PDB file of C-alpha atoms in Angstrom:
ATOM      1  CA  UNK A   1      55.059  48.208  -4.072  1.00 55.00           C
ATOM      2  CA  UNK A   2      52.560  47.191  -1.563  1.00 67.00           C
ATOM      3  CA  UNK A   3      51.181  43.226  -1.550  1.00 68.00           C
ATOM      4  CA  UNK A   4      47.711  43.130  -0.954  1.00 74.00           C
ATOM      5  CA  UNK A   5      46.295  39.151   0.387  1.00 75.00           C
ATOM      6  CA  UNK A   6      42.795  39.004  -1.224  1.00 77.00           C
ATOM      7  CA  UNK A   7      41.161  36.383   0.706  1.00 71.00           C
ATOM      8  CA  UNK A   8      38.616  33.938  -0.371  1.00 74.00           C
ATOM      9  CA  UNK A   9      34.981  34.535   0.257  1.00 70.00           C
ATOM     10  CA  UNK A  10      33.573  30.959   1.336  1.00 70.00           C
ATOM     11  CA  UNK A  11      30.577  30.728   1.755  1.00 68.00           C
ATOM     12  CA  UNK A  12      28.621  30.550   5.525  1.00 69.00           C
ATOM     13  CA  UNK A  13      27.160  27.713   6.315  1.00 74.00           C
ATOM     14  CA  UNK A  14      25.776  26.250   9.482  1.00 80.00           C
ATOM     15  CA  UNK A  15      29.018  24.488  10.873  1.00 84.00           C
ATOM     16  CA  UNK A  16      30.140  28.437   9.969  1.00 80.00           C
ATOM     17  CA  UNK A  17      27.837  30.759  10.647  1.00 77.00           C
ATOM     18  CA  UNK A  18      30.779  33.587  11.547  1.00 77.00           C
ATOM     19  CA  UNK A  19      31.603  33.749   7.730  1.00 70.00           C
ATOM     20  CA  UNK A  20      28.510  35.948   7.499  1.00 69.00           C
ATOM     21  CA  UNK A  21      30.132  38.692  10.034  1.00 69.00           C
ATOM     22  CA  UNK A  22      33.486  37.984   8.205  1.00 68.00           C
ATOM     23  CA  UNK A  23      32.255  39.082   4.864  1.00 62.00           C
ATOM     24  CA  UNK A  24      32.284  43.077   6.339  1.00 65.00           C
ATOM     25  CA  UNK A  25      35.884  43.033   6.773  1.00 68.00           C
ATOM     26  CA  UNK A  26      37.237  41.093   4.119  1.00 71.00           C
ATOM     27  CA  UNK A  27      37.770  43.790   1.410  1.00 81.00           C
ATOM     28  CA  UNK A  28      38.992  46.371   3.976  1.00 84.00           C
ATOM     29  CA  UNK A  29      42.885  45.888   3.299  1.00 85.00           C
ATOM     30  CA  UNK A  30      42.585  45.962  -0.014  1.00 88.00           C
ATOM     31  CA  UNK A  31      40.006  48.768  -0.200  1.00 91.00           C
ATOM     32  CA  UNK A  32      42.434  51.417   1.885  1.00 90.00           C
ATOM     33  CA  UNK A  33      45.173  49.855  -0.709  1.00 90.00           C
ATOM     34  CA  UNK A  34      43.069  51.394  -3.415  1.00 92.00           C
ATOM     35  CA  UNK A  35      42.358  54.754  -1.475  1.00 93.00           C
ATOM     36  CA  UNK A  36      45.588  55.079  -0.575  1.00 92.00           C
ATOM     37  CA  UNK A  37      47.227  54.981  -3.592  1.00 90.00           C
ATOM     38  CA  UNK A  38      44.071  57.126  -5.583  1.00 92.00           C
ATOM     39  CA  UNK A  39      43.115  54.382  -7.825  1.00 91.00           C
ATOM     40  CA  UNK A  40      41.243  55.469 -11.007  1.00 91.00           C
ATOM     41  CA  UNK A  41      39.978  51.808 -12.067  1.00 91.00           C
ATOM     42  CA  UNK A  42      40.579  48.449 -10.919  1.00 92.00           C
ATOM     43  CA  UNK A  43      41.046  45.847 -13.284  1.00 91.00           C
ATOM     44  CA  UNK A  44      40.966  42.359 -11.658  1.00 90.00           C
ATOM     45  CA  UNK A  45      42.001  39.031 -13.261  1.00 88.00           C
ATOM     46  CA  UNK A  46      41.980  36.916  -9.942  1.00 85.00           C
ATOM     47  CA  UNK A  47      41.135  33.628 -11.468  1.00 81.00           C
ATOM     48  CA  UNK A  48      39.718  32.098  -8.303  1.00 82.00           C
ATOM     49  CA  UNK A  49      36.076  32.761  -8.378  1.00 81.00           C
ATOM     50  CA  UNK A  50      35.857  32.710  -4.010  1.00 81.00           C
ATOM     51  CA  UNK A  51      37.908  36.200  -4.643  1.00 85.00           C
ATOM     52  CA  UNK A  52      34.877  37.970  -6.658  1.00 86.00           C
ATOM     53  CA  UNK A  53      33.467  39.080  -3.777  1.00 84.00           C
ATOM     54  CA  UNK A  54      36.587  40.307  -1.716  1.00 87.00           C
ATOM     55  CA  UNK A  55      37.541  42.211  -4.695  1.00 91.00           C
ATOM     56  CA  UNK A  56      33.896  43.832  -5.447  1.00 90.00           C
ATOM     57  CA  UNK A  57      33.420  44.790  -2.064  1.00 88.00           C
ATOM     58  CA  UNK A  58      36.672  46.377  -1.512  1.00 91.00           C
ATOM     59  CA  UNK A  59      36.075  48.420  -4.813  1.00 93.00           C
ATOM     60  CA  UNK A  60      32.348  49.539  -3.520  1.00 91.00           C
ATOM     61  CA  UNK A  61      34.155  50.457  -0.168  1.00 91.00           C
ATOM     62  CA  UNK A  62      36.974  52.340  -1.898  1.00 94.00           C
ATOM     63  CA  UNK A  63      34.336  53.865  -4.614  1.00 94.00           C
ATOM     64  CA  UNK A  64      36.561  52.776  -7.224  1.00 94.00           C
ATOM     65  CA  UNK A  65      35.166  51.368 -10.506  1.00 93.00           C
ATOM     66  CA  UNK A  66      36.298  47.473 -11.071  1.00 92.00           C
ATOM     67  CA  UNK A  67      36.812  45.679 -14.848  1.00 92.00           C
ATOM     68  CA  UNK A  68      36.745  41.836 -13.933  1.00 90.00           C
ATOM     69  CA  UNK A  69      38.872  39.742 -16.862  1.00 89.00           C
ATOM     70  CA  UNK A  70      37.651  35.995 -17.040  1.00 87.00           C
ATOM     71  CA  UNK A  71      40.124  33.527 -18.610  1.00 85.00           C
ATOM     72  CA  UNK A  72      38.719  30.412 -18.344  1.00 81.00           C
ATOM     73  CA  UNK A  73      36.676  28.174 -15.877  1.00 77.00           C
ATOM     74  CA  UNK A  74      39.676  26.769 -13.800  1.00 74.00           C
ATOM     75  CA  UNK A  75      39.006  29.033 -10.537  1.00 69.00           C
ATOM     76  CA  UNK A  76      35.231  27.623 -10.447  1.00 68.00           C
ATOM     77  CA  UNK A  77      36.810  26.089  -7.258  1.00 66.00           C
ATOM     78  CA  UNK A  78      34.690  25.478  -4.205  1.00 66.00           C
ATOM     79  CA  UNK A  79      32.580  28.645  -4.567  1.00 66.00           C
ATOM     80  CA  UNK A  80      31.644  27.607  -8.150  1.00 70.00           C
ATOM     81  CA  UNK A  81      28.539  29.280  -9.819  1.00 74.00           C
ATOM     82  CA  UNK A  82      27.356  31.164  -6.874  1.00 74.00           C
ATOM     83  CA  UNK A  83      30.482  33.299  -7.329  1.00 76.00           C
ATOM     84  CA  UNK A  84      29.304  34.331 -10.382  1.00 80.00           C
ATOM     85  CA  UNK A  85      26.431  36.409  -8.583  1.00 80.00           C
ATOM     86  CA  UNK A  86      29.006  39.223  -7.896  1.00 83.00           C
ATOM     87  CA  UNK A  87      29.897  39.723 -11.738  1.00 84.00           C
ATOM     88  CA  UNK A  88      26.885  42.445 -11.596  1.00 86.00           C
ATOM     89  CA  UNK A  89      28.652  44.653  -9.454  1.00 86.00           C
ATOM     90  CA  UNK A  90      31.668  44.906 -12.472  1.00 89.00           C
ATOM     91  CA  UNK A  91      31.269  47.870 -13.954  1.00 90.00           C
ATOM     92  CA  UNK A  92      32.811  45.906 -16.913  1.00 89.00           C
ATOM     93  CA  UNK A  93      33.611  42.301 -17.691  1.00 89.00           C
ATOM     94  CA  UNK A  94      36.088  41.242 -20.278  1.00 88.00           C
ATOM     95  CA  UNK A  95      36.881  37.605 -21.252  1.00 87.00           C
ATOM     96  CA  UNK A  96      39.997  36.616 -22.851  1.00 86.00           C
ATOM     97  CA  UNK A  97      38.078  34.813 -25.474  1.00 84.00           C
ATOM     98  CA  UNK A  98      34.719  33.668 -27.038  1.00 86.00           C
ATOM     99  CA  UNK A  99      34.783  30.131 -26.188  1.00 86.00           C
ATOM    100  CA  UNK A 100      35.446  31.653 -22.551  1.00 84.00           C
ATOM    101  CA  UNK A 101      32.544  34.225 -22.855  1.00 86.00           C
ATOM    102  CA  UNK A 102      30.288  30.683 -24.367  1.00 86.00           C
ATOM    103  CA  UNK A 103      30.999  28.231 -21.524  1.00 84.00           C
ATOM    104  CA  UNK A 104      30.331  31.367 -18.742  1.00 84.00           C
ATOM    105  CA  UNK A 105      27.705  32.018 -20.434  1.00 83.00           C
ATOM    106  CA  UNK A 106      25.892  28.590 -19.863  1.00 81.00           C
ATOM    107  CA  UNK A 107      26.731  29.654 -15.721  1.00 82.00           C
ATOM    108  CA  UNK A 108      25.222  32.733 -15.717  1.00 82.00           C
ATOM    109  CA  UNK A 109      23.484  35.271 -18.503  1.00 81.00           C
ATOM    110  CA  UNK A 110      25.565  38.257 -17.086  1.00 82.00           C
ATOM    111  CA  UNK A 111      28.207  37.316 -18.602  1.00 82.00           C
ATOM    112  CA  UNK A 112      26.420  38.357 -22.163  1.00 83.00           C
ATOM    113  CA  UNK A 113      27.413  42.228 -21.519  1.00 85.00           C
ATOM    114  CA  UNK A 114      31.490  40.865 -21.590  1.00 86.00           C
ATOM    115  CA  UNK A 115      33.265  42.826 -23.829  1.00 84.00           C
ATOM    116  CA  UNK A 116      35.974  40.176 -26.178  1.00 80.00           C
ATOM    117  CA  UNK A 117      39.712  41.821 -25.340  1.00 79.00           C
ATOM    118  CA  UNK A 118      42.553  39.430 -26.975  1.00 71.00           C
ATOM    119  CA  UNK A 119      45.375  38.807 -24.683  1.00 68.00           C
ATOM    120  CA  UNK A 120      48.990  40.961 -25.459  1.00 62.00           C
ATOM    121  CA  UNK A 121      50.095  44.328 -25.411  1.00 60.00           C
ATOM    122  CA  UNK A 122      52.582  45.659 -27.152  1.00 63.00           C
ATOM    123  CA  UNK A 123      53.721  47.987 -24.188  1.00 67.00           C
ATOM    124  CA  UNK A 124      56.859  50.341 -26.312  1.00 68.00           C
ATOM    125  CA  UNK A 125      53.575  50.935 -28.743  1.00 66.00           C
ATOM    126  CA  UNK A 126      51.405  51.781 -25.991  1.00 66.00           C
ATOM    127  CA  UNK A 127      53.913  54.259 -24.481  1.00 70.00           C
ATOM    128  CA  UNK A 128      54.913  55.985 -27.928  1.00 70.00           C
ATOM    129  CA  UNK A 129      50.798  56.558 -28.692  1.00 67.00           C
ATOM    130  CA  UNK A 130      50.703  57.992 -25.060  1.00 68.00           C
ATOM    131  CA  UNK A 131      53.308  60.377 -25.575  1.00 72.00           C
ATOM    132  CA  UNK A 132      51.489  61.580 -28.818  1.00 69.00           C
ATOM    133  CA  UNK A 133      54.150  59.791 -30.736  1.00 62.00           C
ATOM    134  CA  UNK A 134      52.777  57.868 -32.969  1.00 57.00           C
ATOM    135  CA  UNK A 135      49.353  56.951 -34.276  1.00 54.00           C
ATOM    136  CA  UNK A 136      46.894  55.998 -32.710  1.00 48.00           C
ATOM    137  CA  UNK A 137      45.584  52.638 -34.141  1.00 51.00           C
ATOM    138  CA  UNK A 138      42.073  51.996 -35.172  1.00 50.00           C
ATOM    139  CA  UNK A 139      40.806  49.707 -32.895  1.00 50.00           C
ATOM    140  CA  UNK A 140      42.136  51.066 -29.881  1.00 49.00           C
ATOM    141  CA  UNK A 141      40.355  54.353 -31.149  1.00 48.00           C
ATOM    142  CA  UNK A 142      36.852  52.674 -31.401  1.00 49.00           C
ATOM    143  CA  UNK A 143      37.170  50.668 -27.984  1.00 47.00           C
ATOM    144  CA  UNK A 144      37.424  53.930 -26.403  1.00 45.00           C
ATOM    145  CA  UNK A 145      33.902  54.544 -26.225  1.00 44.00           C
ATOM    146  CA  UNK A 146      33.632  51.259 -24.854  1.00 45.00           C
ATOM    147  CA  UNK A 147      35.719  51.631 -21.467  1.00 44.00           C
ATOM    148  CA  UNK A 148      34.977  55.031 -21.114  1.00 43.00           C
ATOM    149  CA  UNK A 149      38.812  56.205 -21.692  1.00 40.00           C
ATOM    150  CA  UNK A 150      38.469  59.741 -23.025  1.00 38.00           C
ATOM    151  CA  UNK A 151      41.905  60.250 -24.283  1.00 38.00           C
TER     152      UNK A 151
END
């Protein structure tokens, strides 16, 4: 298990002007976490908006493809809206829920291309259809296509 600090991208000003030089390091850590252990896809749910960046640059640097997950509005934090302008660099967004996907959406229009995943998993289902064990159900089947998962 390795514990990766994703820091928070704030923005420069001109009382901090070294933020700009800081922004080419700040993914590093976590993008040789991600090459190190051969990651396939990244799936981020960091709820605190400054952390879009961090995460999208480390996947870039670590050529790793990144789903972002939005639950709700509570990490607008200090970054607010302008933290939003990374969201293009997903190759995927997900929201937890409509009203979620509806209140982003007022923030920025990239959030229109947010696929709706429900919250829950039922993991000892998961594992059986994995192991060709069971059925695989419907919707899991058509969402495929989706998130490019070819098995």
């Amino acid at each position: 298990l390795e514990l990766v600090e994703i820091p928070e991208r704030k923005p420069a000003t001109w009382r901090h002007p070294e933020r700009l030089l800081r922004r080419q390091v700040e993914g590093r850590a976590l993008a040789e976490s991600l090459m190190r252990i051969r990651a396939d896809v990244v799936n981020s749910h960091v709820w605190d908006w400054g952390k879009f960046g961090t995460v999208a640059q480390a996947c870039r640097m670590a050529d790793v493809p990144m789903v972002q997950t939005l639950h709700d509005l509570w990490g607008y934090g200090r970054s607010g809206a302008e933290a939003l302008s990374f969201l293009p660099c997903a190759t995927a967004l997900t929201t937890v829920s409509l009203s979620t996907r509806n209140e982003i959406r007022g923030l920025t229009p990239e959030i229109s291309r947010a696929h709706l995943v429900y919250g829950g998993v039922d993991c000892a289902a998961a594992d059986l259809a994995r192991r060709g064990l069971v059925g695989v159900d419907r919707r899991v089947r058509e969402a495929r296509p989706q998130f490019g998962v070819l098995r």
